[in-house]
Amino acid sequence: MRPDYAEKIPNNVGLAQDRRLQRALESWQPNFLSWWESMGPALPTKDVYLRTAIDVRGDGWATFGHVPMLDYRWGIFLADRAPGRQIAFGAHKGEPAWQKVPGEYRAELQRLIVIQGDTEPASVEQQRNLGATAPSLYDLRNLFQVNVEEGRHLWAMVYLLHAYFGREGREEAEELLHRNSGSQDSPRILGAFNEETPDWLSFFMFTYFTDRDGKYQLGTLKESAFDPLSRTCEFMLKEEAHHMMVGTTGIDRVVERTAQVMAENDTDDVAAHGAIPLPVIQKYLNFHYSVSLDLFGGETSTNVANYYTAGLKGRWLEERRKDDHQLTGDAIMVDALHDGQISQAEVSALVGLNTDLRREYTADCAGGVKRWNRILEEAGLPHRLYLPHAAFNRRVGAFAGIEASPVGERLTAAEWAARKDDWLPTDTDKTFVRSLMRPVHERGKIAAWVAPPRGAPRGGGINNQPFDYDYVHLA
């Protein structure tokens, strides 16, 4: 079913046939727009070259055009329903997927949807001021595309809360607009979404590491026995791919520019030449990766085991797994502390599902590091970036109570205090990076600390447009 753009709220869920739900969502819409104006992108614009979904399937699922930001058509889109879909895992394996919320799982499903929904506006809030220091119009457009799609993902979760969870769901939908990233009184639920995103290196790292966590969380919810949640997340994953592309290629371009400056000047000290030193890039990588690992929760979790058994939340690519999809007799090795030492322990596979998901994520993240090291290798440089050890800079899970180096060396509190500035961004590092964040809002131009996309100036843009296309018209 194609989205109906004649509606006040574009949708492919037949909203016009449920007048009560339609009225409830139309009453929430002004609150969303008020939140967007006060907490969304701060840079005034006339219009932006944005992608808008027009279908949920096929290659032609989106259209591109210049749109005033407040006129963007946020809507509610679910992937097509699969006839005869059965639950693929857990105690209900083989039963028909649920079209309504089972009473016994109502609270758990609502909580999962609220947590996912809370991350979407949080990232918009974190990125609110980045437009003022965009390194190019191409990058500015990509920032705004990420922002509007995070806004639509908020709509996706709000629809589920309104449609399936009654008064409590409507109240939770209101709270999604009342919490704010970094607020002392009403912070966002998950720690990573209360961190600052004050510069574009942080933004690229966030969209690479933290949005990648979102990919894996959405992937587990896509397996849900609750079919509307599954279909919602399936379409969200289609949009999420662009967010990770922004991060992947953004870091590509930062590393490429640094490598160019190192080679041209035969020096590692590129700060004096307006580029970001590799050690600083590594520090930002260390921070964002470790903070994103915390989003997976503890290495073991009885709650997640119960979600799996109930059919609420599966594994990444559940139906490709070669096991019984119930895991009652299986085991997994997880990170643990043993006699104060970093070690591993064997636990039930059900209890270790967080570890299973985190390992999929870590392997995916390693692919980016391989890309960036290939750039350094092609530039003839011996330097290499790396992912830090899972025990490094952790505040959740088995290693939350200890300190460890990026290579997994156990440290005393004093050793950590003496050495952490070698591994995490210091105030001096952050101040330097921010000093480079001077806006470049002229067509075809780009800041000196980042390389243009591959193929520029004739190519490398969005939707086959050149890099020097007029992606954003500023107010």
Short mmCIF file of C-alpha atoms in Angstrom, two decimals:
data_model
loop_
_atom_site.label_atom_id
_atom_site.label_comp_id
_atom_site.label_asym_id
_atom_site.label_seq_id
_atom_site.Cartn_x
_atom_site.Cartn_y
_atom_site.Cartn_z
CA MET A 1 0.00 0.00 0.00
CA ARG A 2 1.53 3.34 -1.12
CA PRO A 3 1.59 6.25 1.34
CA ASP A 4 -1.36 8.58 0.89
CA TYR A 5 0.02 12.13 0.62
CA ALA A 6 -3.46 13.62 0.34
CA GLU A 7 -3.85 13.05 4.06
CA LYS A 8 -2.84 15.55 6.72
CA ILE A 9 -0.58 12.80 8.06
CA PRO A 10 0.80 10.80 5.09
CA ASN A 11 0.42 7.09 5.81
CA ASN A 12 -0.05 3.63 4.39
CA VAL A 13 -1.92 2.24 7.43
CA GLY A 14 -5.43 3.32 6.44
CA LEU A 15 -5.56 6.07 9.02
CA ALA A 16 -8.67 7.63 7.45
CA GLN A 17 -10.60 4.47 8.30
CA ASP A 18 -9.94 4.92 12.03
CA ARG A 19 -11.22 8.38 12.83
CA ARG A 20 -10.50 8.16 16.56
CA LEU A 21 -6.85 7.26 15.95
CA GLN A 22 -6.59 9.88 13.22
CA ARG A 23 -7.89 12.60 15.55
CA ALA A 24 -5.48 11.53 18.31
CA LEU A 25 -2.47 11.68 16.01
CA GLU A 26 -3.60 14.98 14.46
CA SER A 27 -3.77 16.41 17.99
CA TRP A 28 -0.19 15.20 18.61
CA GLN A 29 1.07 16.68 15.33
CA PRO A 30 1.15 20.36 16.48
CA ASN A 31 3.14 19.34 19.55
CA PHE A 32 5.63 17.58 17.30
CA LEU A 33 5.97 20.64 15.06
CA SER A 34 6.44 22.86 18.12
CA TRP A 35 9.17 20.51 19.35
CA TRP A 36 10.80 20.57 15.90
CA GLU A 37 10.85 24.37 15.81
CA SER A 38 12.31 24.66 19.32
CA MET A 39 14.63 21.63 19.41
CA GLY A 40 15.22 20.74 15.75
CA PRO A 41 17.82 22.26 13.37
CA ALA A 42 18.65 25.81 14.44
CA LEU A 43 20.11 27.09 11.17
CA PRO A 44 17.44 29.02 9.21
CA THR A 45 16.86 27.67 5.70
CA LYS A 46 14.52 28.38 2.81
CA ASP A 47 14.52 24.80 1.60
CA VAL A 48 16.66 21.65 1.50
CA TYR A 49 17.13 18.95 -1.17
CA LEU A 50 15.49 16.13 0.77
CA ARG A 51 14.48 12.54 0.16
CA THR A 52 10.84 11.74 0.88
CA ALA A 53 9.45 8.22 0.95
CA ILE A 54 6.69 7.55 -1.57
CA ASP A 55 6.57 3.76 -1.28
CA VAL A 56 7.86 1.04 1.01
CA ARG A 57 9.23 -1.34 -1.58
CA GLY A 58 11.40 -1.44 -4.70
CA ASP A 59 14.13 0.82 -5.99
CA GLY A 60 11.85 3.80 -6.61
CA TRP A 61 10.69 4.09 -3.02
CA ALA A 62 11.69 7.74 -2.56
CA THR A 63 11.62 11.05 -4.41
CA PHE A 64 14.00 14.01 -4.11
CA GLY A 65 13.28 17.72 -4.20
CA HIS A 66 13.80 21.06 -2.48
CA VAL A 67 11.44 21.25 0.50
CA PRO A 68 11.07 23.85 3.28
CA MET A 69 11.94 21.96 6.45
CA LEU A 70 8.65 22.69 8.23
CA ASP A 71 6.75 21.49 5.14
CA TYR A 72 8.46 18.10 5.14
CA ARG A 73 5.78 15.41 5.03
CA TRP A 74 6.49 13.29 8.08
CA GLY A 75 4.30 10.22 7.96
CA ILE A 76 3.59 6.68 9.08
CA PHE A 77 4.87 3.89 6.84
CA LEU A 78 4.93 0.16 7.49
CA ALA A 79 6.46 -2.44 5.19
CA ASP A 80 3.96 -4.67 3.40
CA ARG A 81 2.32 -7.34 5.49
CA ALA A 82 3.58 -10.85 4.69
CA PRO A 83 0.56 -13.14 4.32
CA GLY A 84 0.69 -16.08 6.70
CA ARG A 85 3.74 -14.78 8.59
CA GLN A 86 4.64 -17.04 11.50
CA ILE A 87 6.65 -16.35 14.63
CA ALA A 88 10.21 -17.50 13.94
CA PHE A 89 11.60 -18.04 17.45
CA GLY A 90 10.90 -18.50 21.13
CA ALA A 91 8.12 -20.35 22.90
CA HIS A 92 5.53 -19.26 20.29
CA LYS A 93 7.62 -20.40 17.31
CA GLY A 94 5.39 -21.52 14.45
CA GLU A 95 2.29 -19.66 15.66
CA PRO A 96 0.73 -16.86 13.55
CA ALA A 97 2.34 -13.46 14.07
CA TRP A 98 0.32 -11.16 16.32
CA GLN A 99 -1.71 -8.35 14.80
CA LYS A 100 -2.74 -7.13 18.25
CA VAL A 101 -0.78 -6.82 21.49
CA PRO A 102 -1.17 -9.90 23.72
CA GLY A 103 -2.27 -8.77 27.18
CA GLU A 104 0.47 -10.72 28.95
CA TYR A 105 3.20 -8.88 26.99
CA ARG A 106 1.65 -5.42 26.88
CA ALA A 107 3.98 -3.70 29.37
CA GLU A 108 7.14 -5.22 27.88
CA LEU A 109 6.24 -4.30 24.30
CA GLN A 110 5.31 -0.77 25.30
CA ARG A 111 8.64 -0.35 27.09
CA LEU A 112 10.63 -1.56 24.06
CA ILE A 113 8.78 0.86 21.77
CA VAL A 114 9.23 3.79 24.16
CA ILE A 115 12.99 3.20 24.46
CA GLN A 116 13.38 2.99 20.69
CA GLY A 117 11.17 6.03 20.22
CA ASP A 118 13.16 8.06 22.76
CA THR A 119 16.39 7.73 20.77
CA GLU A 120 14.92 9.29 17.62
CA PRO A 121 14.23 12.87 18.79
CA ALA A 122 17.28 12.70 21.06
CA SER A 123 19.71 12.58 18.15
CA VAL A 124 17.95 15.54 16.48
CA GLU A 125 18.41 17.51 19.69
CA GLN A 126 22.07 16.52 19.94
CA GLN A 127 22.68 17.71 16.37
CA ARG A 128 20.61 20.91 16.62
CA ASN A 129 23.45 23.41 16.22
CA LEU A 130 25.68 21.58 13.74
CA GLY A 131 24.27 23.37 10.71
CA ALA A 132 26.03 26.58 11.73
CA THR A 133 29.44 24.93 11.20
CA ALA A 134 28.75 22.63 8.23
CA PRO A 135 31.89 21.98 6.13
CA SER A 136 29.92 22.07 2.86
CA LEU A 137 26.37 22.34 1.53
CA TYR A 138 26.57 18.63 0.68
CA ASP A 139 27.25 17.81 4.34
CA LEU A 140 24.62 20.27 5.52
CA ARG A 141 22.03 18.54 3.36
CA ASN A 142 23.03 15.14 4.74
CA LEU A 143 22.66 16.42 8.30
CA PHE A 144 19.16 17.67 7.58
CA GLN A 145 18.21 14.40 5.85
CA VAL A 146 19.29 12.47 8.93
CA ASN A 147 17.30 14.88 11.11
CA VAL A 148 14.01 14.65 9.19
CA GLU A 149 14.22 10.87 9.05
CA GLU A 150 14.87 10.63 12.77
CA GLY A 151 11.74 12.75 13.12
CA ARG A 152 9.82 10.29 10.95
CA HIS A 153 11.13 7.39 13.02
CA LEU A 154 9.68 9.14 16.06
CA TRP A 155 6.36 9.21 14.23
CA ALA A 156 6.69 5.47 13.59
CA MET A 157 6.93 4.69 17.30
CA VAL A 158 4.25 7.24 18.24
CA TYR A 159 1.83 5.59 15.81
CA LEU A 160 2.35 2.22 17.52
CA LEU A 161 1.85 3.76 20.96
CA HIS A 162 -1.36 5.50 19.89
CA ALA A 163 -2.76 2.63 17.85
CA TYR A 164 -2.11 -0.28 20.21
CA PHE A 165 -1.55 0.94 23.78
CA GLY A 166 -4.52 3.14 24.61
CA ARG A 167 -4.31 5.98 27.13
CA GLU A 168 -0.94 4.85 28.49
CA GLY A 169 0.47 4.82 24.98
CA ARG A 170 -0.80 8.35 24.30
CA GLU A 171 0.80 9.56 27.54
CA GLU A 172 4.09 7.94 26.62
CA ALA A 173 3.94 9.61 23.20
CA GLU A 174 3.63 13.00 24.92
CA GLU A 175 6.61 12.22 27.16
CA LEU A 176 8.77 11.55 24.09
CA LEU A 177 8.56 15.28 23.36
CA HIS A 178 9.05 16.38 26.98
CA ARG A 179 12.36 14.64 27.61
CA ASN A 180 15.38 16.39 26.11
CA SER A 181 18.93 15.29 25.40
CA GLY A 182 21.28 16.38 28.19
CA SER A 183 18.49 17.82 30.36
CA GLN A 184 19.21 17.73 34.08
CA ASP A 185 15.53 17.34 34.95
CA SER A 186 14.21 15.16 32.10
CA PRO A 187 17.11 13.51 30.23
CA ARG A 188 16.76 10.95 27.48
CA ILE A 189 16.53 7.33 28.65
CA LEU A 190 19.85 6.02 27.30
CA GLY A 191 23.17 7.58 28.27
CA ALA A 192 24.68 7.93 24.78
CA PHE A 193 21.75 10.15 23.80
CA ASN A 194 22.58 12.67 26.50
CA GLU A 195 26.12 13.21 25.24
CA GLU A 196 27.07 16.31 23.26
CA THR A 197 27.52 16.29 19.49
CA PRO A 198 29.34 19.63 19.33
CA ASP A 199 31.36 19.22 16.13
CA TRP A 200 31.30 17.40 12.82
CA LEU A 201 33.90 14.81 13.75
CA SER A 202 31.58 13.84 16.60
CA PHE A 203 28.64 13.79 14.18
CA PHE A 204 30.42 11.45 11.78
CA MET A 205 31.42 9.19 14.66
CA PHE A 206 27.86 9.26 16.04
CA THR A 207 26.29 8.34 12.71
CA TYR A 208 28.85 5.58 12.24
CA PHE A 209 28.86 4.00 15.70
CA THR A 210 25.65 5.04 17.46
CA ASP A 211 23.34 4.88 14.45
CA ARG A 212 24.90 1.48 13.75
CA ASP A 213 23.74 0.38 17.19
CA GLY A 214 20.31 1.58 16.07
CA LYS A 215 20.56 -0.67 13.02
CA TYR A 216 21.09 -3.72 15.21
CA GLN A 217 18.40 -2.79 17.72
CA LEU A 218 15.92 -2.26 14.88
CA GLY A 219 17.05 -5.56 13.40
CA THR A 220 16.08 -7.43 16.56
CA LEU A 221 12.70 -5.67 16.73
CA LYS A 222 12.09 -6.46 13.04
CA GLU A 223 11.94 -10.12 14.09
CA SER A 224 9.20 -9.41 16.65
CA ALA A 225 6.11 -11.59 16.79
CA PHE A 226 4.13 -8.31 17.05
CA ASP A 227 3.70 -7.80 13.32
CA PRO A 228 3.07 -4.02 13.24
CA LEU A 229 6.33 -3.45 15.13
CA SER A 230 8.18 -5.82 12.80
CA ARG A 231 6.87 -4.06 9.68
CA THR A 232 7.60 -0.62 11.13
CA CYS A 233 11.22 -1.50 11.85
CA GLU A 234 11.70 -3.14 8.47
CA PHE A 235 10.96 0.16 6.73
CA MET A 236 12.98 2.18 9.25
CA LEU A 237 16.04 0.07 8.40
CA LYS A 238 15.72 1.18 4.76
CA GLU A 239 16.07 4.82 5.84
CA GLU A 240 18.69 4.09 8.50
CA ALA A 241 21.17 2.95 5.83
CA HIS A 242 21.67 6.56 4.72
CA HIS A 243 22.53 7.65 8.25
CA MET A 244 25.31 5.09 8.48
CA MET A 245 26.55 6.04 5.00
CA VAL A 246 26.96 9.61 6.26
CA GLY A 247 29.11 8.35 9.13
CA THR A 248 31.13 5.85 7.12
CA THR A 249 32.01 8.19 4.28
CA GLY A 250 32.37 11.15 6.63
CA ILE A 251 35.13 9.45 8.57
CA ASP A 252 36.58 8.22 5.25
CA ARG A 253 36.91 11.83 4.18
CA VAL A 254 38.39 13.06 7.48
CA VAL A 255 41.03 10.32 7.39
CA GLU A 256 41.70 10.94 3.70
CA ARG A 257 42.29 14.65 4.24
CA THR A 258 44.56 14.02 7.23
CA ALA A 259 46.55 11.48 5.21
CA GLN A 260 46.90 13.99 2.35
CA VAL A 261 48.26 16.68 4.68
CA MET A 262 50.63 14.21 6.35
CA ALA A 263 52.03 13.12 2.99
CA GLU A 264 52.24 16.62 1.51
CA ASN A 265 54.09 18.02 4.52
CA ASP A 266 55.97 14.88 5.59
CA THR A 267 54.76 15.27 9.16
CA ASP A 268 52.42 13.71 11.69
CA ASP A 269 51.77 17.15 13.18
CA VAL A 270 48.96 18.18 10.87
CA ALA A 271 47.18 20.45 13.34
CA ALA A 272 49.31 23.39 12.21
CA HIS A 273 48.08 22.75 8.65
CA GLY A 274 44.38 22.76 9.58
CA ALA A 275 43.77 18.99 9.58
CA ILE A 276 42.80 16.66 12.42
CA PRO A 277 45.72 14.54 13.74
CA LEU A 278 45.25 10.77 13.60
CA PRO A 279 45.67 10.43 17.40
CA VAL A 280 42.73 12.80 17.87
CA ILE A 281 40.63 10.83 15.38
CA GLN A 282 41.51 7.68 17.34
CA LYS A 283 40.44 9.31 20.61
CA TYR A 284 37.06 10.26 19.15
CA LEU A 285 36.70 6.73 17.79
CA ASN A 286 37.53 5.28 21.22
CA PHE A 287 34.91 7.42 22.91
CA HIS A 288 32.03 6.87 20.50
CA TYR A 289 32.64 3.15 20.14
CA SER A 290 32.82 2.54 23.89
CA VAL A 291 29.75 4.66 24.62
CA SER A 292 27.84 2.84 21.88
CA LEU A 293 28.82 -0.55 23.34
CA ASP A 294 27.04 0.49 26.53
CA LEU A 295 23.80 0.77 24.53
CA PHE A 296 23.75 -3.03 24.23
CA GLY A 297 23.34 -3.38 28.00
CA GLY A 298 25.04 -5.94 30.18
CA GLU A 299 26.69 -9.04 28.78
CA THR A 300 23.93 -11.09 30.40
CA SER A 301 20.27 -10.20 30.80
CA THR A 302 17.32 -12.23 32.03
CA ASN A 303 15.00 -9.52 30.63
CA VAL A 304 16.34 -10.01 27.12
CA ALA A 305 16.12 -13.79 27.57
CA ASN A 306 12.46 -13.36 28.49
CA TYR A 307 11.87 -11.05 25.51
CA TYR A 308 13.29 -13.70 23.21
CA THR A 309 11.33 -16.57 24.71
CA ALA A 310 8.14 -14.51 24.54
CA GLY A 311 8.78 -13.64 20.88
CA LEU A 312 9.06 -9.89 21.47
CA LYS A 313 12.62 -9.37 20.25
CA GLY A 314 14.73 -11.77 18.18
CA ARG A 315 18.35 -12.00 17.14
CA TRP A 316 20.02 -10.23 14.25
CA LEU A 317 19.01 -12.11 11.07
CA GLU A 318 17.11 -14.62 13.18
CA GLU A 319 15.76 -16.73 10.35
CA ARG A 320 19.24 -17.28 8.89
CA ARG A 321 20.48 -18.90 12.11
CA LYS A 322 21.11 -22.64 11.95
CA ASP A 323 19.69 -23.72 15.31
CA ASP A 324 16.33 -24.48 16.89
CA HIS A 325 15.50 -20.77 17.46
CA GLN A 326 14.58 -21.51 21.06
CA LEU A 327 18.07 -21.88 22.61
CA THR A 328 16.88 -23.58 25.78
CA GLY A 329 19.87 -25.94 25.89
CA ASP A 330 22.53 -23.77 24.24
CA ALA A 331 25.42 -21.86 25.81
CA ILE A 332 27.60 -18.86 24.91
CA MET A 333 30.85 -17.39 26.21
CA VAL A 334 30.52 -13.82 27.51
CA ASP A 335 32.94 -11.22 28.84
CA ALA A 336 33.31 -11.35 32.61
CA LEU A 337 35.54 -10.44 35.52
CA HIS A 338 37.12 -13.44 37.27
CA ASP A 339 39.09 -12.77 40.43
CA GLY A 340 39.33 -9.17 39.28
CA GLN A 341 40.79 -10.12 35.90
CA ILE A 342 39.27 -9.57 32.46
CA SER A 343 38.08 -12.98 31.39
CA GLN A 344 35.14 -14.92 29.97
CA ALA A 345 32.44 -17.15 31.39
CA GLU A 346 29.99 -19.64 29.92
CA VAL A 347 26.30 -18.80 30.33
CA SER A 348 22.99 -19.86 28.83
CA ALA A 349 22.64 -18.64 25.24
CA LEU A 350 19.32 -17.06 26.18
CA VAL A 351 20.86 -15.02 28.98
CA GLY A 352 23.79 -14.04 26.72
CA LEU A 353 21.73 -12.59 23.85
CA ASN A 354 23.09 -9.08 24.44
CA THR A 355 26.57 -10.43 23.86
CA ASP A 356 25.42 -12.21 20.68
CA LEU A 357 24.08 -8.92 19.29
CA ARG A 358 27.08 -6.88 20.41
CA ARG A 359 29.45 -9.27 18.60
CA GLU A 360 27.52 -8.80 15.37
CA TYR A 361 27.85 -5.04 15.87
CA THR A 362 31.57 -5.19 16.66
CA ALA A 363 32.28 -7.22 13.53
CA ASP A 364 30.36 -4.64 11.49
CA CYS A 365 32.27 -1.74 13.09
CA ALA A 366 35.56 -3.47 12.27
CA GLY A 367 34.64 -3.15 8.59
CA GLY A 368 34.77 0.63 8.86
CA VAL A 369 38.16 0.56 10.55
CA LYS A 370 39.41 -1.63 7.72
CA ARG A 371 38.20 0.98 5.20
CA TRP A 372 39.95 3.81 7.02
CA ASN A 373 43.18 1.85 7.33
CA ARG A 374 43.07 1.13 3.60
CA ILE A 375 43.01 4.89 3.01
CA LEU A 376 46.12 5.26 5.18
CA GLU A 377 47.80 2.35 3.41
CA GLU A 378 47.04 3.79 -0.04
CA ALA A 379 48.60 7.06 1.11
CA GLY A 380 51.79 5.17 1.96
CA LEU A 381 51.45 5.78 5.69
CA PRO A 382 52.30 3.16 8.37
CA HIS A 383 49.70 4.46 10.86
CA ARG A 384 46.60 2.40 11.63
CA LEU A 385 43.33 2.99 13.50
CA TYR A 386 41.75 0.30 15.69
CA LEU A 387 38.72 -0.56 17.81
CA PRO A 388 39.50 -0.45 21.54
CA HIS A 389 38.99 -3.47 23.80
CA ALA A 390 35.46 -4.13 25.04
CA ALA A 391 36.56 -3.33 28.61
CA PHE A 392 37.74 0.18 27.72
CA ASN A 393 35.76 3.15 29.10
CA ARG A 394 32.68 1.11 29.96
CA ARG A 395 29.88 2.25 32.28
CA VAL A 396 27.47 -0.63 31.67
CA GLY A 397 28.02 -4.37 32.00
CA ALA A 398 30.76 -6.57 33.39
CA PHE A 399 33.48 -3.94 33.06
CA ALA A 400 31.54 -0.97 34.44
CA GLY A 401 33.37 -1.08 37.76
CA ILE A 402 36.93 -1.26 36.45
CA GLU A 403 39.29 0.70 34.26
CA ALA A 404 41.14 -0.76 31.29
CA SER A 405 43.40 0.46 28.52
CA PRO A 406 42.36 0.30 24.84
CA VAL A 407 44.28 -2.99 24.52
CA GLY A 408 42.48 -4.55 27.49
CA GLU A 409 45.12 -4.01 30.18
CA ARG A 410 43.54 -3.77 33.64
CA LEU A 411 44.41 -0.45 35.30
CA THR A 412 44.21 0.98 38.78
CA ALA A 413 42.20 4.16 39.27
CA ALA A 414 45.45 6.11 39.56
CA GLU A 415 46.84 4.62 36.35
CA TRP A 416 43.62 5.43 34.51
CA ALA A 417 43.65 9.02 35.77
CA ALA A 418 47.26 9.42 34.65
CA ARG A 419 46.75 7.95 31.16
CA LYS A 420 43.14 8.53 30.08
CA ASP A 421 44.03 11.75 28.26
CA ASP A 422 46.11 9.62 25.87
CA TRP A 423 42.99 7.69 24.88
CA LEU A 424 39.94 9.95 25.19
CA PRO A 425 39.37 13.45 23.80
CA THR A 426 40.67 16.12 26.18
CA ASP A 427 39.31 19.62 26.49
CA THR A 428 42.29 20.73 24.42
CA ASP A 429 41.46 18.21 21.68
CA LYS A 430 37.81 19.28 21.64
CA THR A 431 38.73 22.95 21.54
CA PHE A 432 41.06 22.34 18.61
CA VAL A 433 38.47 20.36 16.66
CA ARG A 434 35.86 23.03 17.30
CA SER A 435 38.31 25.70 16.10
CA LEU A 436 38.24 24.01 12.68
CA MET A 437 34.46 24.10 12.51
CA ARG A 438 34.09 27.18 10.35
CA PRO A 439 31.06 27.10 8.08
CA VAL A 440 31.44 26.67 4.34
CA HIS A 441 28.06 27.46 2.83
CA GLU A 442 29.21 28.25 -0.71
CA ARG A 443 28.34 25.86 -3.54
CA GLY A 444 31.19 23.53 -4.51
CA LYS A 445 33.44 24.63 -1.63
CA ILE A 446 34.52 22.57 1.38
CA ALA A 447 36.38 23.07 4.65
CA ALA A 448 40.11 22.31 4.70
CA TRP A 449 39.90 19.60 7.39
CA VAL A 450 37.79 17.16 5.35
CA ALA A 451 38.08 15.81 1.81
CA PRO A 452 35.16 16.12 -0.63
CA PRO A 453 33.25 12.94 -1.46
CA ARG A 454 34.83 10.62 -3.99
CA GLY A 455 34.02 11.76 -7.51
CA ALA A 456 33.74 15.47 -6.69
CA PRO A 457 33.35 17.98 -8.22
CA ARG A 458 31.47 16.40 -11.15
CA GLY A 459 30.03 13.54 -9.13
CA GLY A 460 29.91 12.20 -5.62
CA GLY A 461 26.66 13.89 -4.68
CA ILE A 462 23.18 12.78 -3.69
CA ASN A 463 20.75 11.25 -6.20
CA ASN A 464 23.32 11.54 -9.02
CA GLN A 465 23.71 15.26 -8.44
CA PRO A 466 27.21 16.78 -8.53
CA PHE A 467 28.99 17.83 -5.37
CA ASP A 468 28.51 21.50 -6.25
CA TYR A 469 24.72 21.19 -6.55
CA ASP A 470 22.64 23.75 -4.61
CA TYR A 471 21.62 21.28 -1.91
CA VAL A 472 20.50 23.91 0.60
CA HIS A 473 19.07 27.39 0.15
CA LEU A 474 19.79 29.34 3.30
CA ALA A 475 17.33 31.87 4.68
#
